[in-house]
Coordinates of C-alpha atoms and ligand atoms in Angstrom, one line a residue:
M1 CA -49.5 -59.2 -34.5
E2 CA -50.9 -57.2 -37.2
R3 CA -48.7 -56.1 -39.9
P4 CA -48.4 -52.3 -40.7
S5 CA -50.0 -51.5 -44.0
F6 CA -48.2 -49.9 -47.0
Y7 CA -50.2 -48.5 -49.8
L8 CA -48.3 -47.4 -52.5
T9 CA -49.6 -46.1 -56.4
T10 CA -48.1 -44.7 -59.3
P11 CA -49.3 -43.1 -61.9
I12 CA -52.2 -44.0 -64.0
Y13 CA -51.1 -43.9 -67.8
Y14 CA -52.8 -42.5 -70.7
V15 CA -53.6 -45.4 -73.1
N16 CA -52.8 -42.8 -76.3
S17 CA -49.6 -45.1 -76.4
V18 CA -47.5 -48.2 -75.4
P19 CA -45.5 -47.8 -72.5
H20 CA -42.0 -46.4 -72.7
L21 CA -39.0 -45.9 -70.9
G22 CA -40.4 -43.0 -68.6
T23 CA -43.5 -44.4 -67.2
A24 CA -41.3 -48.0 -66.8
Y25 CA -39.0 -45.6 -65.0
T26 CA -42.1 -44.6 -62.1
T27 CA -43.5 -48.0 -62.4
V28 CA -39.8 -49.9 -61.7
A29 CA -38.9 -47.6 -58.7
A30 CA -42.5 -47.9 -56.7
D31 CA -41.8 -52.3 -57.5
A32 CA -38.4 -51.8 -55.8
L33 CA -39.9 -50.1 -52.7
A34 CA -43.4 -52.2 -53.1
R35 CA -41.0 -55.3 -52.7
Y36 CA -38.4 -54.3 -49.8
R37 CA -41.8 -53.0 -47.8
R38 CA -42.9 -56.6 -48.2
M39 CA -39.3 -57.7 -46.9
T40 CA -39.4 -55.7 -44.4
G41 CA -42.2 -56.8 -42.8
Y42 CA -45.2 -54.4 -44.0
D43 CA -49.0 -55.5 -45.6
V44 CA -48.3 -54.0 -49.2
H45 CA -50.9 -52.4 -51.5
F46 CA -49.0 -51.7 -54.3
L47 CA -51.2 -50.0 -57.2
T48 CA -51.0 -49.0 -60.5
G49 CA -53.2 -48.7 -63.7
L50 CA -54.4 -47.0 -66.8
D51 CA -55.7 -44.0 -67.4
E52 CA -58.6 -44.6 -70.0
H53 CA -60.8 -41.5 -70.4
G54 CA -60.4 -37.8 -71.9
Q55 CA -59.7 -36.2 -75.1
K56 CA -56.6 -37.1 -75.6
V57 CA -57.3 -40.7 -75.6
A58 CA -60.9 -40.6 -77.9
Q59 CA -58.4 -38.9 -80.7
A60 CA -55.6 -41.2 -80.4
A61 CA -58.7 -44.0 -80.8
E62 CA -60.2 -42.2 -83.4
Q63 CA -56.7 -41.9 -85.6
N64 CA -56.8 -45.5 -85.2
G65 CA -60.3 -45.8 -86.5
M66 CA -61.5 -47.8 -83.4
T67 CA -64.3 -46.9 -80.7
P68 CA -62.4 -45.4 -77.5
Q69 CA -63.3 -48.2 -75.9
D70 CA -62.1 -50.6 -78.5
W71 CA -58.9 -48.6 -78.2
V72 CA -58.4 -48.6 -74.4
D73 CA -59.0 -52.7 -74.6
T74 CA -56.3 -52.7 -77.1
I75 CA -53.8 -50.7 -75.5
A76 CA -54.4 -52.2 -71.7
P77 CA -52.8 -55.8 -72.5
K78 CA -49.5 -54.2 -73.7
F79 CA -48.8 -52.4 -70.1
L80 CA -49.8 -55.7 -68.7
E81 CA -47.0 -57.3 -70.6
A82 CA -44.7 -54.6 -70.0
W83 CA -45.4 -54.8 -66.1
K84 CA -44.9 -58.4 -66.2
L85 CA -41.7 -58.1 -68.8
L86 CA -40.1 -55.8 -65.7
D87 CA -41.2 -58.4 -62.9
I88 CA -43.6 -55.2 -61.6
T89 CA -45.3 -57.1 -58.7
N90 CA -48.5 -54.7 -58.4
D91 CA -51.4 -56.2 -56.7
D92 CA -53.6 -54.5 -58.6
F93 CA -54.4 -52.8 -61.7
I94 CA -57.4 -50.3 -62.0
R95 CA -58.6 -49.0 -65.5
T96 CA -60.5 -46.0 -65.2
T97 CA -63.0 -47.5 -67.7
E98 CA -64.3 -50.1 -65.1
P99 CA -67.4 -49.8 -63.3
R100 CA -65.7 -50.0 -59.7
H101 CA -64.0 -46.6 -61.1
E102 CA -66.8 -45.1 -62.4
A103 CA -69.0 -45.3 -59.2
G104 CA -66.8 -44.6 -57.3
A105 CA -66.0 -41.3 -59.3
Q106 CA -69.4 -40.5 -59.2
Q107 CA -70.0 -40.6 -55.6
F108 CA -67.2 -38.9 -55.1
L109 CA -68.4 -35.7 -57.5
Q110 CA -72.2 -36.0 -55.6
V111 CA -70.0 -35.9 -52.3
L112 CA -68.5 -32.2 -53.3
K113 CA -71.8 -30.8 -54.9
D114 CA -73.8 -31.6 -52.0
R115 CA -70.9 -30.1 -49.6
G116 CA -71.1 -27.3 -51.9
D117 CA -68.0 -26.9 -53.5
L118 CA -69.4 -27.4 -57.1
Y119 CA -71.2 -24.8 -59.2
Q120 CA -72.0 -24.2 -62.6
G121 CA -70.1 -21.2 -64.5
H122 CA -68.6 -21.1 -67.9
Y123 CA -65.4 -21.4 -68.9
E124 CA -63.5 -19.7 -71.8
G125 CA -59.6 -20.3 -72.0
W126 CA -56.9 -22.2 -73.5
Y127 CA -56.2 -26.1 -73.5
C128 CA -53.1 -28.2 -73.5
L129 CA -54.3 -31.9 -75.5
P130 CA -51.4 -33.4 -74.5
D131 CA -51.6 -32.7 -70.9
E132 CA -54.8 -32.4 -70.8
T133 CA -54.7 -28.9 -68.8
F134 CA -56.6 -25.6 -68.8
Y135 CA -54.5 -22.8 -68.7
T136 CA -55.4 -19.0 -68.6
E137 CA -54.1 -16.2 -71.0
D138 CA -51.9 -15.3 -69.0
Q139 CA -50.2 -18.6 -67.9
L140 CA -49.3 -19.2 -71.1
G141 CA -45.6 -19.5 -72.7
E142 CA -44.3 -18.3 -75.2
N143 CA -45.9 -17.9 -78.6
S144 CA -48.9 -18.7 -76.8
T145 CA -47.6 -22.2 -76.4
C146 CA -48.4 -24.7 -73.5
P147 CA -46.0 -23.5 -70.3
Q148 CA -45.3 -27.4 -69.6
C149 CA -44.7 -28.6 -72.7
G150 CA -44.5 -25.9 -75.6
R151 CA -46.7 -27.5 -77.3
D152 CA -49.7 -25.5 -79.1
V153 CA -52.6 -25.0 -77.4
Q154 CA -56.3 -25.0 -78.2
F155 CA -59.3 -22.5 -77.0
V156 CA -62.2 -23.6 -75.7
K157 CA -65.6 -22.0 -74.3
E158 CA -67.6 -24.1 -72.8
D159 CA -70.3 -24.1 -69.6
N160 CA -68.6 -26.3 -67.4
W161 CA -68.8 -27.4 -63.6
F162 CA -66.4 -25.7 -61.2
F163 CA -64.8 -27.4 -58.1
R164 CA -64.1 -24.3 -55.6
L165 CA -60.1 -24.6 -55.9
S166 CA -59.5 -21.2 -54.8
A167 CA -61.3 -21.8 -51.1
Y168 CA -58.7 -24.2 -50.7
Q169 CA -55.8 -22.0 -50.9
D170 CA -55.2 -21.4 -47.4
R171 CA -55.8 -25.1 -46.1
L172 CA -53.3 -26.4 -48.0
L173 CA -50.8 -23.8 -47.6
A174 CA -51.3 -24.5 -44.0
Y175 CA -50.9 -28.5 -44.3
Y176 CA -48.0 -28.2 -46.0
E177 CA -46.5 -26.4 -43.2
E178 CA -48.0 -28.6 -40.5
H179 CA -46.6 -31.9 -42.8
P180 CA -43.4 -30.8 -43.7
D181 CA -42.6 -34.6 -45.7
F182 CA -45.9 -34.3 -47.5
I183 CA -44.2 -33.4 -51.0
Q184 CA -40.9 -34.7 -51.7
P185 CA -38.3 -33.8 -52.4
D186 CA -37.8 -29.9 -51.0
T187 CA -37.3 -28.5 -54.3
R188 CA -40.7 -29.8 -55.6
R189 CA -42.4 -28.7 -52.2
N190 CA -41.1 -25.3 -52.5
E191 CA -41.9 -25.1 -56.2
V192 CA -45.6 -26.3 -54.9
I193 CA -45.9 -23.6 -52.0
S194 CA -44.9 -20.8 -54.2
F195 CA -47.6 -21.4 -56.9
V196 CA -50.2 -22.4 -54.2
S197 CA -49.2 -19.0 -52.7
G198 CA -49.5 -17.2 -55.8
G199 CA -53.3 -17.6 -55.7
L200 CA -56.0 -20.7 -57.0
K201 CA -58.6 -20.1 -59.6
D202 CA -61.6 -22.5 -59.8
L203 CA -61.2 -25.3 -61.8
S204 CA -63.2 -26.4 -64.6
V205 CA -63.9 -30.1 -63.8
S206 CA -66.7 -31.2 -66.2
R207 CA -66.7 -31.5 -70.2
T208 CA -69.3 -30.9 -72.8
T209 CA -67.3 -31.3 -76.2
F210 CA -67.0 -35.0 -76.1
T211 CA -68.6 -37.7 -74.7
W212 CA -65.8 -40.3 -73.6
G213 CA -65.8 -40.1 -69.7
I214 CA -67.9 -40.6 -66.7
P215 CA -71.0 -38.5 -67.2
L216 CA -71.7 -36.5 -63.9
P217 CA -74.3 -38.2 -61.7
F218 CA -76.2 -34.7 -61.7
A219 CA -75.5 -33.5 -64.8
P220 CA -75.4 -36.3 -67.5
E221 CA -74.8 -34.1 -70.2
H222 CA -71.4 -33.6 -68.6
V223 CA -68.4 -35.8 -68.8
M224 CA -65.8 -35.5 -66.0
Y225 CA -62.9 -33.5 -66.6
V226 CA -59.8 -36.5 -67.3
W227 CA -57.8 -35.2 -64.2
F228 CA -60.5 -35.4 -61.5
D229 CA -61.5 -39.0 -63.0
A230 CA -57.8 -40.0 -62.7
L231 CA -57.1 -38.9 -59.7
I232 CA -60.3 -40.3 -57.9
N233 CA -58.9 -43.6 -59.2
Y234 CA -56.5 -43.7 -56.3
I235 CA -59.3 -44.3 -53.7
T236 CA -62.0 -46.0 -55.5
A237 CA -59.2 -49.1 -56.6
V238 CA -58.9 -49.4 -52.4
G239 CA -63.3 -49.5 -51.4
F240 CA -64.5 -45.9 -52.0
G241 CA -68.1 -45.9 -53.3
A242 CA -67.8 -49.8 -53.1
D243 CA -71.1 -50.3 -51.6
G244 CA -72.7 -48.1 -53.6
T245 CA -72.0 -45.0 -50.6
P246 CA -69.6 -42.3 -50.8
T247 CA -67.6 -44.3 -48.0
F248 CA -64.5 -47.1 -48.0
S249 CA -66.0 -50.5 -47.7
G250 CA -64.5 -53.9 -48.6
P251 CA -61.8 -55.6 -47.4
L252 CA -59.2 -52.8 -49.3
A253 CA -60.5 -50.2 -47.3
H254 CA -58.3 -50.4 -44.4
Y255 CA -55.2 -49.4 -47.0
W256 CA -56.7 -45.8 -47.3
P257 CA -54.6 -43.6 -46.7
A258 CA -51.9 -44.3 -49.1
Q259 CA -48.8 -43.8 -48.2
Y260 CA -46.7 -42.7 -51.1
H261 CA -48.0 -41.4 -54.6
F262 CA -45.1 -41.9 -57.1
V263 CA -45.6 -39.3 -60.1
G264 CA -43.1 -37.6 -62.3
K265 CA -42.5 -34.1 -62.0
D266 CA -44.7 -33.2 -64.9
I267 CA -47.8 -33.7 -62.5
I268 CA -47.1 -32.6 -59.6
R269 CA -49.2 -29.9 -58.9
F270 CA -52.4 -31.7 -59.9
H271 CA -51.3 -34.5 -56.8
C272 CA -50.1 -31.6 -54.5
T273 CA -52.7 -29.0 -55.2
I274 CA -55.6 -30.7 -56.7
W275 CA -55.7 -33.8 -55.4
P276 CA -55.7 -32.7 -51.8
A277 CA -58.3 -30.0 -52.3
M278 CA -60.3 -32.6 -53.5
L279 CA -59.6 -35.0 -50.2
M280 CA -60.5 -32.5 -47.9
A281 CA -63.5 -31.0 -50.1
A282 CA -64.9 -34.6 -49.7
G283 CA -63.7 -35.0 -46.1
I284 CA -61.3 -37.8 -46.9
P285 CA -57.6 -38.3 -45.1
L286 CA -54.4 -37.0 -47.5
P287 CA -52.3 -39.5 -48.1
E288 CA -48.8 -39.4 -46.7
K289 CA -46.7 -38.6 -48.9
V290 CA -46.5 -37.3 -52.6
F291 CA -42.4 -38.5 -54.3
A292 CA -41.8 -36.4 -58.0
H293 CA -38.9 -38.1 -59.0
G294 CA -37.4 -36.3 -62.3
F295 CA -37.0 -36.8 -66.0
L296 CA -35.5 -39.3 -67.9
L297 CA -33.4 -37.6 -70.4
T298 CA -31.9 -38.4 -73.7
K299 CA -28.8 -36.9 -75.5
G300 CA -30.6 -34.1 -73.2
E301 CA -33.9 -34.0 -73.9
K302 CA -37.4 -35.1 -71.9
M303 CA -38.1 -38.6 -73.7
S304 CA -41.2 -39.2 -74.4
K305 CA -43.7 -40.9 -76.8
S306 CA -44.8 -38.1 -78.5
T307 CA -41.1 -36.9 -78.7
G308 CA -40.5 -40.3 -80.6
N309 CA -36.8 -40.6 -79.1
A310 CA -37.7 -43.4 -77.1
V311 CA -35.8 -46.5 -77.1
T312 CA -39.0 -49.8 -75.6
P313 CA -38.5 -51.6 -72.3
A314 CA -38.5 -54.5 -74.4
S315 CA -35.5 -53.9 -76.1
L316 CA -33.0 -53.2 -73.5
V317 CA -34.6 -56.0 -71.2
E318 CA -34.0 -58.4 -73.9
R319 CA -30.3 -57.3 -74.2
F320 CA -29.7 -56.5 -70.9
G321 CA -32.0 -59.1 -69.0
V322 CA -34.8 -57.6 -66.6
D323 CA -32.5 -57.1 -63.9
A324 CA -29.8 -55.2 -64.9
Y325 CA -32.7 -52.7 -66.5
R326 CA -33.9 -52.6 -63.3
Y327 CA -30.4 -51.8 -62.2
Y328 CA -29.4 -49.4 -64.2
F329 CA -32.5 -46.9 -64.1
M330 CA -32.6 -47.4 -60.3
R331 CA -28.8 -46.7 -59.8
D332 CA -27.9 -44.7 -62.8
V333 CA -30.1 -41.7 -62.2
Q334 CA -30.5 -40.3 -59.0
F335 CA -34.3 -40.6 -57.9
G336 CA -35.5 -37.3 -57.7
T337 CA -33.5 -35.2 -60.3
D338 CA -33.3 -35.2 -63.9
G339 CA -31.0 -38.0 -65.0
S340 CA -29.5 -38.4 -68.7
V341 CA -29.7 -42.2 -70.0
S342 CA -28.1 -43.9 -73.0
V343 CA -27.3 -47.1 -73.9
E344 CA -23.8 -46.7 -73.5
S345 CA -23.7 -45.8 -70.3
M346 CA -26.2 -48.8 -69.6
V347 CA -23.1 -50.8 -70.9
Q348 CA -20.5 -49.1 -68.9
R349 CA -22.8 -49.8 -65.3
Y350 CA -23.1 -52.9 -66.2
N351 CA -19.9 -54.1 -67.1
A352 CA -18.9 -52.6 -63.8
D353 CA -21.2 -52.6 -61.2
L354 CA -22.6 -56.3 -62.0
A355 CA -20.2 -57.9 -64.6
N356 CA -17.5 -57.3 -62.7
D357 CA -18.3 -56.7 -59.3
W358 CA -21.2 -58.6 -58.1
G359 CA -21.8 -61.6 -61.1
N360 CA -17.8 -61.9 -60.6
L361 CA -17.8 -62.4 -57.2
V362 CA -20.7 -64.9 -57.4
S363 CA -19.4 -67.1 -59.8
R364 CA -15.6 -67.4 -58.2
L365 CA -16.5 -68.1 -55.4
F366 CA -19.3 -70.2 -55.7
N367 CA -16.4 -72.2 -58.2
M368 CA -13.9 -72.0 -55.0
T369 CA -16.2 -73.2 -52.9
E370 CA -17.0 -76.2 -55.3
K371 CA -12.9 -76.6 -56.0
Y372 CA -11.9 -76.4 -52.5
C373 CA -14.9 -77.3 -50.1
G374 CA -16.6 -80.0 -52.2
G375 CA -19.1 -77.4 -53.4
V376 CA -20.3 -77.6 -49.3
V377 CA -20.9 -74.7 -46.9
P378 CA -17.7 -75.3 -44.4
A379 CA -18.6 -75.1 -40.9
V380 CA -19.6 -71.5 -39.2
P381 CA -16.0 -70.2 -38.1
V382 CA -15.1 -68.3 -35.3
P383 CA -14.3 -64.6 -37.2
A384 CA -10.7 -63.7 -36.9
D385 CA -9.5 -60.4 -36.7
E386 CA -9.4 -60.2 -40.9
D387 CA -13.1 -60.8 -40.7
Q388 CA -14.3 -58.0 -38.9
D389 CA -14.6 -55.3 -41.8
I390 CA -16.6 -57.7 -43.7
L391 CA -18.7 -58.5 -40.5
R392 CA -19.3 -55.0 -39.6
I393 CA -20.1 -53.7 -42.7
A394 CA -22.7 -56.7 -43.1
A395 CA -23.9 -55.6 -39.9
G396 CA -24.8 -52.1 -40.2
L397 CA -26.3 -53.1 -43.8
P398 CA -29.8 -53.2 -42.9
D399 CA -29.6 -49.4 -40.9
A400 CA -27.7 -47.9 -44.1
Y401 CA -29.9 -49.4 -46.6
E402 CA -33.3 -48.0 -44.5
L403 CA -32.1 -45.2 -43.9
R404 CA -31.7 -44.7 -47.4
M405 CA -34.9 -46.0 -48.7
Q406 CA -36.8 -43.6 -46.2
S407 CA -35.8 -40.8 -48.4
L408 CA -36.1 -43.1 -51.7
D409 CA -32.3 -42.6 -52.8
Y410 CA -32.1 -46.0 -54.5
A411 CA -28.7 -45.1 -55.9
G412 CA -27.3 -44.8 -52.4
A413 CA -29.5 -48.0 -51.0
L414 CA -27.5 -50.1 -53.9
E415 CA -23.7 -48.7 -53.1
A416 CA -24.5 -49.1 -49.0
A417 CA -24.9 -52.9 -50.6
W418 CA -21.9 -52.7 -52.9
E419 CA -20.0 -51.6 -50.4
L420 CA -20.1 -55.0 -48.7
I421 CA -19.8 -56.5 -52.6
K422 CA -16.4 -54.8 -53.4
R423 CA -14.8 -55.8 -49.6
T424 CA -15.8 -59.2 -49.8
N425 CA -14.3 -59.2 -53.4
R426 CA -11.0 -57.4 -51.8
Y427 CA -11.2 -59.9 -49.0
I428 CA -10.9 -62.5 -51.3
E429 CA -7.9 -61.1 -53.2
D430 CA -6.3 -60.2 -49.7
S431 CA -6.8 -64.0 -48.2
A432 CA -6.0 -65.5 -51.5
P433 CA -7.9 -69.0 -51.1
W434 CA -5.7 -70.3 -53.9
N435 CA -2.5 -70.0 -51.4
L436 CA -4.8 -71.1 -48.2
A437 CA -5.7 -74.4 -50.3
K438 CA -1.8 -75.4 -50.7
A439 CA -1.3 -76.6 -47.2
D440 CA -3.0 -78.8 -44.8
E441 CA -2.0 -76.3 -41.8
T442 CA -4.2 -73.6 -43.8
R443 CA -7.3 -75.8 -44.1
G444 CA -8.9 -74.2 -41.3
R445 CA -8.2 -70.6 -42.7
L446 CA -9.4 -71.7 -46.1
E447 CA -12.7 -72.5 -45.0
A448 CA -13.0 -70.0 -42.4
V449 CA -12.6 -67.6 -45.9
I450 CA -15.1 -69.5 -47.7
Y451 CA -17.5 -69.4 -45.5
T452 CA -17.4 -65.8 -44.7
A453 CA -17.5 -64.3 -48.0
L454 CA -20.3 -66.9 -49.0
E455 CA -22.5 -65.7 -46.0
S456 CA -21.4 -62.4 -47.2
V457 CA -22.8 -63.2 -50.6
R458 CA -26.1 -64.5 -49.0
I459 CA -26.5 -60.9 -47.1
A460 CA -25.5 -59.3 -49.7
A461 CA -28.3 -60.9 -51.9
L462 CA -30.9 -59.7 -49.3
F463 CA -30.2 -56.2 -50.0
V464 CA -29.7 -56.7 -53.8
A465 CA -33.3 -58.1 -54.1
P466 CA -35.8 -55.3 -54.4
V467 CA -34.5 -54.2 -57.1
M468 CA -32.7 -57.4 -59.0
P469 CA -35.2 -59.8 -57.8
N470 CA -34.2 -62.7 -60.2
T471 CA -30.7 -62.8 -59.6
S472 CA -31.0 -62.5 -55.6
R473 CA -33.3 -65.3 -56.0
E474 CA -30.9 -67.1 -58.0
V475 CA -28.0 -66.8 -55.8
W476 CA -29.9 -68.0 -52.7
R477 CA -30.7 -71.0 -54.7
R478 CA -27.8 -72.0 -55.6
L479 CA -26.4 -71.5 -52.2
G480 CA -29.1 -73.9 -51.1
L481 CA -31.8 -71.6 -49.6
G482 CA -35.1 -71.3 -49.5
D483 CA -36.7 -68.7 -51.9
I484 CA -35.8 -65.5 -51.0
H485 CA -38.6 -63.7 -52.1
D486 CA -40.8 -65.5 -49.1
V487 CA -38.3 -63.0 -46.9
T488 CA -40.7 -61.0 -44.6
D489 CA -38.0 -60.1 -41.6
L490 CA -35.2 -58.7 -43.6
A491 CA -33.2 -57.4 -40.6
A492 CA -33.5 -61.2 -38.8
A493 CA -32.7 -62.8 -42.2
A494 CA -29.7 -60.5 -42.6
V495 CA -28.3 -61.2 -39.3
W496 CA -24.7 -63.2 -39.9
G497 CA -24.5 -66.7 -39.6
G498 CA -27.4 -67.3 -41.0
L499 CA -25.8 -70.1 -44.0
P500 CA -25.8 -73.2 -42.6
A501 CA -22.8 -75.5 -42.7
G502 CA -23.1 -78.4 -45.0
S503 CA -25.4 -76.5 -47.4
K504 CA -25.0 -77.8 -50.8
V505 CA -23.5 -74.9 -53.1
E506 CA -24.4 -75.1 -57.1
K507 CA -21.9 -73.4 -59.2
G508 CA -24.3 -72.4 -62.2
E509 CA -23.5 -70.1 -65.6
A510 CA -22.5 -66.3 -64.8
L511 CA -25.4 -64.0 -64.0
F512 CA -24.2 -61.3 -65.6
P513 CA -22.1 -62.4 -68.6
R514 CA -20.1 -59.3 -69.8
I515 CA -21.0 -57.3 -73.1
Y516 CA -18.5 -56.7 -75.2
E517 CA -20.5 -54.9 -78.0
D518 CA -20.3 -51.4 -79.0
A519 CA -23.3 -49.6 -77.5
E520 CA -25.7 -48.6 -80.5
Ligands
ME8_1 O1 -49.8 -38.2 -66.9 N1 -38.7 -39.3 -67.1 O2 -50.3 -39.9 -67.7 P1 -48.8 -40.3 -68.5 C1 -39.5 -40.1 -65.9 N2 -52.9 -40.1 -66.6 N3 -41.1 -40.5 -66.1 C2 -41.6 -40.3 -67.1 C3 -41.3 -39.5 -68.3 C4 -39.5 -39.4 -68.4 N4 -39.4 -38.5 -69.5 N5 -42.1 -39.4 -69.2 C5 -42.8 -40.1 -68.8 C6 -50.6 -39.2 -66.7 N6 -42.8 -40.4 -67.1 C7 -52.1 -39.1 -66.3 C8 -51.5 -39.4 -65.0 S1 -52.2 -40.1 -62.3 C9 -54.2 -40.0 -61.5 C10 -53.0 -39.5 -64.2 C11 -43.5 -41.0 -66.6 O3 -49.1 -41.7 -69.2 C12 -43.8 -40.2 -65.1 O4 -44.6 -41.0 -64.0 O5 -48.4 -39.1 -69.5 C13 -45.0 -39.1 -65.6 O6 -45.5 -38.6 -64.2 C14 -46.0 -40.0 -66.1 O7 -45.0 -40.9 -67.0 C15 -46.8 -39.8 -67.2 O8 -47.7 -40.7 -67.9

């Protein structure tokens, strides 16, 4: 049977700077979902990449004394390195300077022109360079600054090509109405609906005052507006324009429409108004869902590369390990809302959930297996009354986890896994294997307790794996099992009793050694 396809994307990040906690946040979240969907039998295609054109990137290149191409070629490996460090399993990495993208983007613009949705006009208005966004006078914020980021805007006056965005207002509103899941969470959906209801203006889609961009095929003295160029990446990456025609072709074509675009809330309008209108104009189906997550805040402020208050992902990975890094951001910040992050709270989370609950469970249990059972998994027991609670939680975990992941509630999904982990810790306390080991009559019960707890750990590791792939793989390895990353039927793998008796259990180092230092 053919596996259902599941295409998910992150934004393509600007290469004006190196990856930081914010860009890593979106990418880790997308990776956790990609891993989970692979474990639940989907044919996943996970795309991330780089937005390499535009004035902002050209300016960064100039400030660094390089040509734009040399500059993007210098920065791109830093993103690849960061995603490797964070164990990101993207299936593709698109750069908008690649021929496959440039050709596809040009095809796309040609279609819009042929269909009558592009026209020549004159633009006069304001432009925010850091956000690469046009604003009209009445949209500007306090002291005539950018309403989005509060920074200075520049006056732009050029002859441009325009996209007839205004013609799509009613169709967009009808689409939101008919597809209530298209924009998530609901607060964002409402925000977009009220924005679109307020009226859409046609959008300038070309620039002539600089050259770092894709030339319009029908007017090569114009380069494509960087946002127009960037959004098209989601289809060029899966074969749009691949055979030189404005259609999908090639082995990846079946992935469109995407199941998910993951974006930060700063770029929701581009993804929920401009992009769907572009697709409607080109006669291409729309993605299923756009999910906008909140901002990571440090000391109450949005952390970003330009405000410079970013701790690097690499420094945190060095200190906490990659799995703990991924866990902290997925567990401590509710996906979809803003959340404060700090090294202090990371230390707390780490010690409470990872060192105490999960790490401690694995190490004491594997030690007891060694001590009381010679390091061998005992026979599968007939469950006693005292075991029922664990069996019940384990049996409910696939559905509980799935339900939460359907709404991208990572914190809730992890909490569901933690219910099993915490209950198993309590089960060990209550059953006191160290007492059962004292007499021959309780030998059977001792083995039953060890088996039940080991099996519970095996199952918990499965549900922890999308967020913490390395330690889950290690737990399975120590249990003498195969590679957890090969699991493609999670529900079947999580059926109670999967741990074979006689399997050799290895003790190993602490998975999450306690961190004692102060935060700073
Ligand atoms: O916008 N908290 O690229 P970009 C959470 N090239 N997420 C954050 C964040 C924070 N403090 N700061 C950044 C662009 N992000 C365009 C996208 S897509 C066709 C083109 C994340 O490098 C978040 O996902 O500015 C946000 O949407 C993205 O980085 C912006 O990255």
